[in-house]
Short mmCIF file of C-alpha atoms in Angstrom, two decimals:
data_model
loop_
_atom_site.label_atom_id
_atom_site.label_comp_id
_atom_site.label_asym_id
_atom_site.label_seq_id
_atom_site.Cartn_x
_atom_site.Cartn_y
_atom_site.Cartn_z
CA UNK A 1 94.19 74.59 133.39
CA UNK A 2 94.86 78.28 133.37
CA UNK A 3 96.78 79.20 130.27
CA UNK A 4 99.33 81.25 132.38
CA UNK A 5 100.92 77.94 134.25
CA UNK A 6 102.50 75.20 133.04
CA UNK A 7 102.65 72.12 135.11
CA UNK A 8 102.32 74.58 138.44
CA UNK A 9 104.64 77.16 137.30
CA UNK A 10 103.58 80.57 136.14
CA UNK A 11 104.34 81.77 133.25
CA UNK A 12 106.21 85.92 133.14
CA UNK A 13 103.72 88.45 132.84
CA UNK A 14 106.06 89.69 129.36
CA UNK A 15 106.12 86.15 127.96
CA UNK A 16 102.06 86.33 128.12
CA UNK A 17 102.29 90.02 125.91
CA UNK A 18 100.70 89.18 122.13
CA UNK A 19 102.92 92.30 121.52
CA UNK A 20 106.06 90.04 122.58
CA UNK A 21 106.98 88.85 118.82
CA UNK A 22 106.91 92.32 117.38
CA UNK A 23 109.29 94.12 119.90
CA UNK A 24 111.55 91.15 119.94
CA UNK A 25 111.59 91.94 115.89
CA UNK A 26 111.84 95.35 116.16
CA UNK A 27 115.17 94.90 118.58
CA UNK A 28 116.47 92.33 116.37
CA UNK A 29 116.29 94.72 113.28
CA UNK A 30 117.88 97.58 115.62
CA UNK A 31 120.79 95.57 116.13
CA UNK A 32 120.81 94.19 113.11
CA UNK A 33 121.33 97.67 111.10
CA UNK A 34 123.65 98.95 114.14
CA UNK A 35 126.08 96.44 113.06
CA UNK A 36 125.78 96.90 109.23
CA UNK A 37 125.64 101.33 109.81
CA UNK A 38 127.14 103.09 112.93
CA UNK A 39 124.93 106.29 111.58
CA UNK A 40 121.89 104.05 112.23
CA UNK A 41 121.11 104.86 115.70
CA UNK A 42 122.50 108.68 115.53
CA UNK A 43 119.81 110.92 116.78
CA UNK A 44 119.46 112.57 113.47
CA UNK A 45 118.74 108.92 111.71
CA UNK A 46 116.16 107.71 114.29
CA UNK A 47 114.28 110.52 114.29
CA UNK A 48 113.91 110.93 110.63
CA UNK A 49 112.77 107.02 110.79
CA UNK A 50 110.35 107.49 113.23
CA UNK A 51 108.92 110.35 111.77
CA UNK A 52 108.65 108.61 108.85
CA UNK A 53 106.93 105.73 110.87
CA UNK A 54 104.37 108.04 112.13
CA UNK A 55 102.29 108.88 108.91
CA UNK A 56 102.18 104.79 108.13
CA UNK A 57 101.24 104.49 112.27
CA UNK A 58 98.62 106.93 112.25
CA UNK A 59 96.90 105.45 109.34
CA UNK A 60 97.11 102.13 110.77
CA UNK A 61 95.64 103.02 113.69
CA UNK A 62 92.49 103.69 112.15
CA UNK A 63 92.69 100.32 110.02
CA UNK A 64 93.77 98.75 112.81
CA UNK A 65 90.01 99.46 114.72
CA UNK A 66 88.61 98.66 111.94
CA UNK A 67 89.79 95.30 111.27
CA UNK A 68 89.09 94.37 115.10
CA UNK A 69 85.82 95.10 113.97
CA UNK A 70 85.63 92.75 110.93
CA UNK A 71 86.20 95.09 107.92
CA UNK A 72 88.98 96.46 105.96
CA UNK A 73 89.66 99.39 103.97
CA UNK A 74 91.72 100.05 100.80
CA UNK A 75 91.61 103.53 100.20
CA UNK A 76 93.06 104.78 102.61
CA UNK A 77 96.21 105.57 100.15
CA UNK A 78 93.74 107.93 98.48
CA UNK A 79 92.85 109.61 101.16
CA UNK A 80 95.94 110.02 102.58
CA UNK A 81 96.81 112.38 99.21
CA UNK A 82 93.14 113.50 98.58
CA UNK A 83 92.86 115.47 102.17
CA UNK A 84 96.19 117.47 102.03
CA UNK A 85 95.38 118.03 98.73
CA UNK A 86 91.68 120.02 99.33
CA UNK A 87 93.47 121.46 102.02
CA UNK A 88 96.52 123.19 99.95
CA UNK A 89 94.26 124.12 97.30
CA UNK A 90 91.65 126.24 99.84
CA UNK A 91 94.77 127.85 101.60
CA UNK A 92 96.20 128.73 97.61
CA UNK A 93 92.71 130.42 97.07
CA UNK A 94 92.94 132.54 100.29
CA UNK A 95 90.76 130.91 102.43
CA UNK A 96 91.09 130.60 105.90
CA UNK A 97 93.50 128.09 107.17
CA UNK A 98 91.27 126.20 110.03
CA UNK A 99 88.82 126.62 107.49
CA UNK A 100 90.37 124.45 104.59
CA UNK A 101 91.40 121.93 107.90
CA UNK A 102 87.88 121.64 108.66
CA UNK A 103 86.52 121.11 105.32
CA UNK A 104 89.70 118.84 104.43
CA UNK A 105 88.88 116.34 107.20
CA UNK A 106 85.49 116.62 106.50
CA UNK A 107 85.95 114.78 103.26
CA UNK A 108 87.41 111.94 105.15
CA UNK A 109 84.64 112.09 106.90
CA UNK A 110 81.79 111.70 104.05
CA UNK A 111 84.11 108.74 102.66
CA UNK A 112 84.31 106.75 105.90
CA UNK A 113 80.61 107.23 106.02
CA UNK A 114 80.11 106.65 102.14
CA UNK A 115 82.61 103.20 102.63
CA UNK A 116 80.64 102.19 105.44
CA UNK A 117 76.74 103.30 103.92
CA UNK A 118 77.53 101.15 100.97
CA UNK A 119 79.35 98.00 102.75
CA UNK A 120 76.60 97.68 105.17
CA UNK A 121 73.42 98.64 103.00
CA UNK A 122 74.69 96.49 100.10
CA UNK A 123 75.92 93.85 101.47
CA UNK A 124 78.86 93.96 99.35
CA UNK A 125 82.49 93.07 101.18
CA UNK A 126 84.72 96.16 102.15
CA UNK A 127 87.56 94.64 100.66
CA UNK A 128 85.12 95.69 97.11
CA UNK A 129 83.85 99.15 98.16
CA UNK A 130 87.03 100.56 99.64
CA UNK A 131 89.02 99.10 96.67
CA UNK A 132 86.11 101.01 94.42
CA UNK A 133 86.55 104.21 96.47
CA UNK A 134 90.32 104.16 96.15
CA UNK A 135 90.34 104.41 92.20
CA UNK A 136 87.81 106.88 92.91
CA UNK A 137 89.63 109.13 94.91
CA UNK A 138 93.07 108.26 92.59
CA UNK A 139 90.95 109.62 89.28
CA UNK A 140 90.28 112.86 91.30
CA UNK A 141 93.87 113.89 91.99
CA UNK A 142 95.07 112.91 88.78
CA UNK A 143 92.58 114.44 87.07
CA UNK A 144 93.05 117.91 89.67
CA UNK A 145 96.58 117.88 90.07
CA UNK A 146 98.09 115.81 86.66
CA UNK A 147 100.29 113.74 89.16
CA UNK A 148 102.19 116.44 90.53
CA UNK A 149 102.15 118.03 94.08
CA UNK A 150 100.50 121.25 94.57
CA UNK A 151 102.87 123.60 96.48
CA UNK A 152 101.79 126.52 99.08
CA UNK A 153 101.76 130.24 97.82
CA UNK A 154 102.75 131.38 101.54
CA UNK A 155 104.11 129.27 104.71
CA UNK A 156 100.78 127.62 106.68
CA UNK A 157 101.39 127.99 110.69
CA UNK A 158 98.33 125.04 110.76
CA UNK A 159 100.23 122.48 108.74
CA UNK A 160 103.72 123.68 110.42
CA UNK A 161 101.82 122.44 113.99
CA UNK A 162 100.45 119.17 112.16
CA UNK A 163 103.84 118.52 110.76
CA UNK A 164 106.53 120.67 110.97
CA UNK A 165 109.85 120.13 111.89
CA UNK A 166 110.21 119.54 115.83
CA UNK A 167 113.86 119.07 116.39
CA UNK A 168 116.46 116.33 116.51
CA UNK A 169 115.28 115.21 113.22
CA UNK A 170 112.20 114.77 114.29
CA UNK A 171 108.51 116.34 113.10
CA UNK A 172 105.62 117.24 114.90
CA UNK A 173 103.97 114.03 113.26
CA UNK A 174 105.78 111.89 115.63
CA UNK A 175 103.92 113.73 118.63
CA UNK A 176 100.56 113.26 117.24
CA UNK A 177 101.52 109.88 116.29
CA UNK A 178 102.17 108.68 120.21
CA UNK A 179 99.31 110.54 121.41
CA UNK A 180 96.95 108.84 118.81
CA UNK A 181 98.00 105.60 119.25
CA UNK A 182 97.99 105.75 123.47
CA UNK A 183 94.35 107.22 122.85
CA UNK A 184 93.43 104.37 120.49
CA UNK A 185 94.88 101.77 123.27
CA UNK A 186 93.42 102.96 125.31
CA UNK A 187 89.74 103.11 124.26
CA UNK A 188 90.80 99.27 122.94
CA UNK A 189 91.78 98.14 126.46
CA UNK A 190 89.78 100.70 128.71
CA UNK A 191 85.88 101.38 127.22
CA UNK A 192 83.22 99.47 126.48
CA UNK A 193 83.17 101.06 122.63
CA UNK A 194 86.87 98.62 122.24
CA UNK A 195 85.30 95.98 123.91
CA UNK A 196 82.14 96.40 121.42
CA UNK A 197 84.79 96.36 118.43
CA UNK A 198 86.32 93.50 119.58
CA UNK A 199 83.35 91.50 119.93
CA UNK A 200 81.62 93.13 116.52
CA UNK A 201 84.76 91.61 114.73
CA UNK A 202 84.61 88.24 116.71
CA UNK A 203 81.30 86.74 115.99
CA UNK A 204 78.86 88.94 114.84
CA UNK A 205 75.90 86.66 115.53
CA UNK A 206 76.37 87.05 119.21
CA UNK A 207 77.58 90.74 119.87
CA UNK A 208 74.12 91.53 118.57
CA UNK A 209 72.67 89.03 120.52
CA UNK A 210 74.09 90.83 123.49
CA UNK A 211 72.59 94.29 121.78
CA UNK A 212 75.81 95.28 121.36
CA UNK A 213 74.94 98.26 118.01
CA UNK A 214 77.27 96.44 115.57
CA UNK A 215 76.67 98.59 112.53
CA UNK A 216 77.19 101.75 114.64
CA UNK A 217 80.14 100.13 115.81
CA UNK A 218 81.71 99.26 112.12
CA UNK A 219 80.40 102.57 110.76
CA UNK A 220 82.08 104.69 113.37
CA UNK A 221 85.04 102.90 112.61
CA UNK A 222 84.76 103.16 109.07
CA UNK A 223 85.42 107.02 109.91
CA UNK A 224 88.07 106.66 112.31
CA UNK A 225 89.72 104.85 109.48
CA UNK A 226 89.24 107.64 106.75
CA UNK A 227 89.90 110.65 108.89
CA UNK A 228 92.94 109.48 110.35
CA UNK A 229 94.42 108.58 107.48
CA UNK A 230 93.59 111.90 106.27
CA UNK A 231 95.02 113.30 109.83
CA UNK A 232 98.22 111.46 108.65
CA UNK A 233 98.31 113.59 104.97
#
């Protein structure tokens, strides 16, 4: 029997959405903290939520894919500091600010990779490597910084695009935030690559049976993961 119909009649396309539980929540709260604040849904309130919402989104985005795929990762909370961190110090030393973007990402980029080499090559559960890599990255800022945040020498136009203030109480961070997560849908929904992650996270066994590249698959994600939580620094 199709799963849509019960007893002949067809269920609502909305009542089929997985998604259906979460925005039902989400309204629920929204009413719930109109009542208790009238200042709760004033412009200047729900943008500074959202915008808050859009760092945590954008990182788990990227832990999103990569739990479809069948891994996790732990440190991205490091790397969420440790990226805006090289970046502000290469900017305080003069260098150029695409520059210290590049090179800042590009960190997130050699831990995704270094997560996923030794997951993959060691056989030894992401849920252990990521937690390893997070204490490693923690050591590093307190050990760079003493546990307190390192503040510009001049105004950065770069940073002021990734996550300046927009308007309305909102911040540029909500922007990239939407446009992330419709590209992430997207590739989920739309591409073969989502429908690869999906079924490297279902049963491994048979995606590479179907010679669907599996650890290509969990490394790229792996990446995703690290740089955009990075991105979201």
């Amino acid at each position: 029997m199709n799963d849509t119909k019960v007893e002949g009649y067809k269920i609502p396309w909305p009542l089929r959405l997985r998604e259906l539980g979460a925005i039902i929540g989400t309204v629920a709260f929204f009413i719930l903290f109109s009542i208790i604040s009238k200042e709760f849904l004033s412009v200047a309130n729900l943008g500074a939520t959202f915008t808050m919402a859009a760092e945590l989104g954008i990182v788990a985005t990227g832990i999103t894919m990569l739990m479809i795929s069948g891994e996790f990762d732990l440190s991205v909370g490091s790397i969420f500091a440790v990226v805006p961190m090289v970046m502000a110090i290469m900017i305080n030393h003069g260098f150029n600010e695409i520059l210290a973007l590049i090179v800042a990402m590009l960190v997130g980029v050699g831990t995704g990779l270094a997560n996923a080499f030794i997951t993959l090559k060691s056989s030894i559960p992401s849920f252990i490597t990521t937690l390893g890599m997070k204490m490693f990255w923690r050591g590093i800022l307190l050990a760079v910084t003493g546990g307190f945040p390192i503040i510009l020498s001049h105004k950065s136009k770069v940073l002021n695009i990734l996550g300046g203030p927009l308007g309305g109480g909102l911040r540029y961070s909500a922007v990239w935030f939407i446009l992330i997560a419709f590209i992430f849908w997207f590739i989920l929904e739309r591409t073969a690559y989502g429908n690869w992650t999906f079924a490297t996270g279902g049963n491994l066994g048979a995606a590479r049976a179907l010679g669907i590249p599996t650890e290509r698959v969990k490394i790229t994600n792996f990446v995703l993961s690290s740089v955009l939580a990075g991105f979201a620094g």
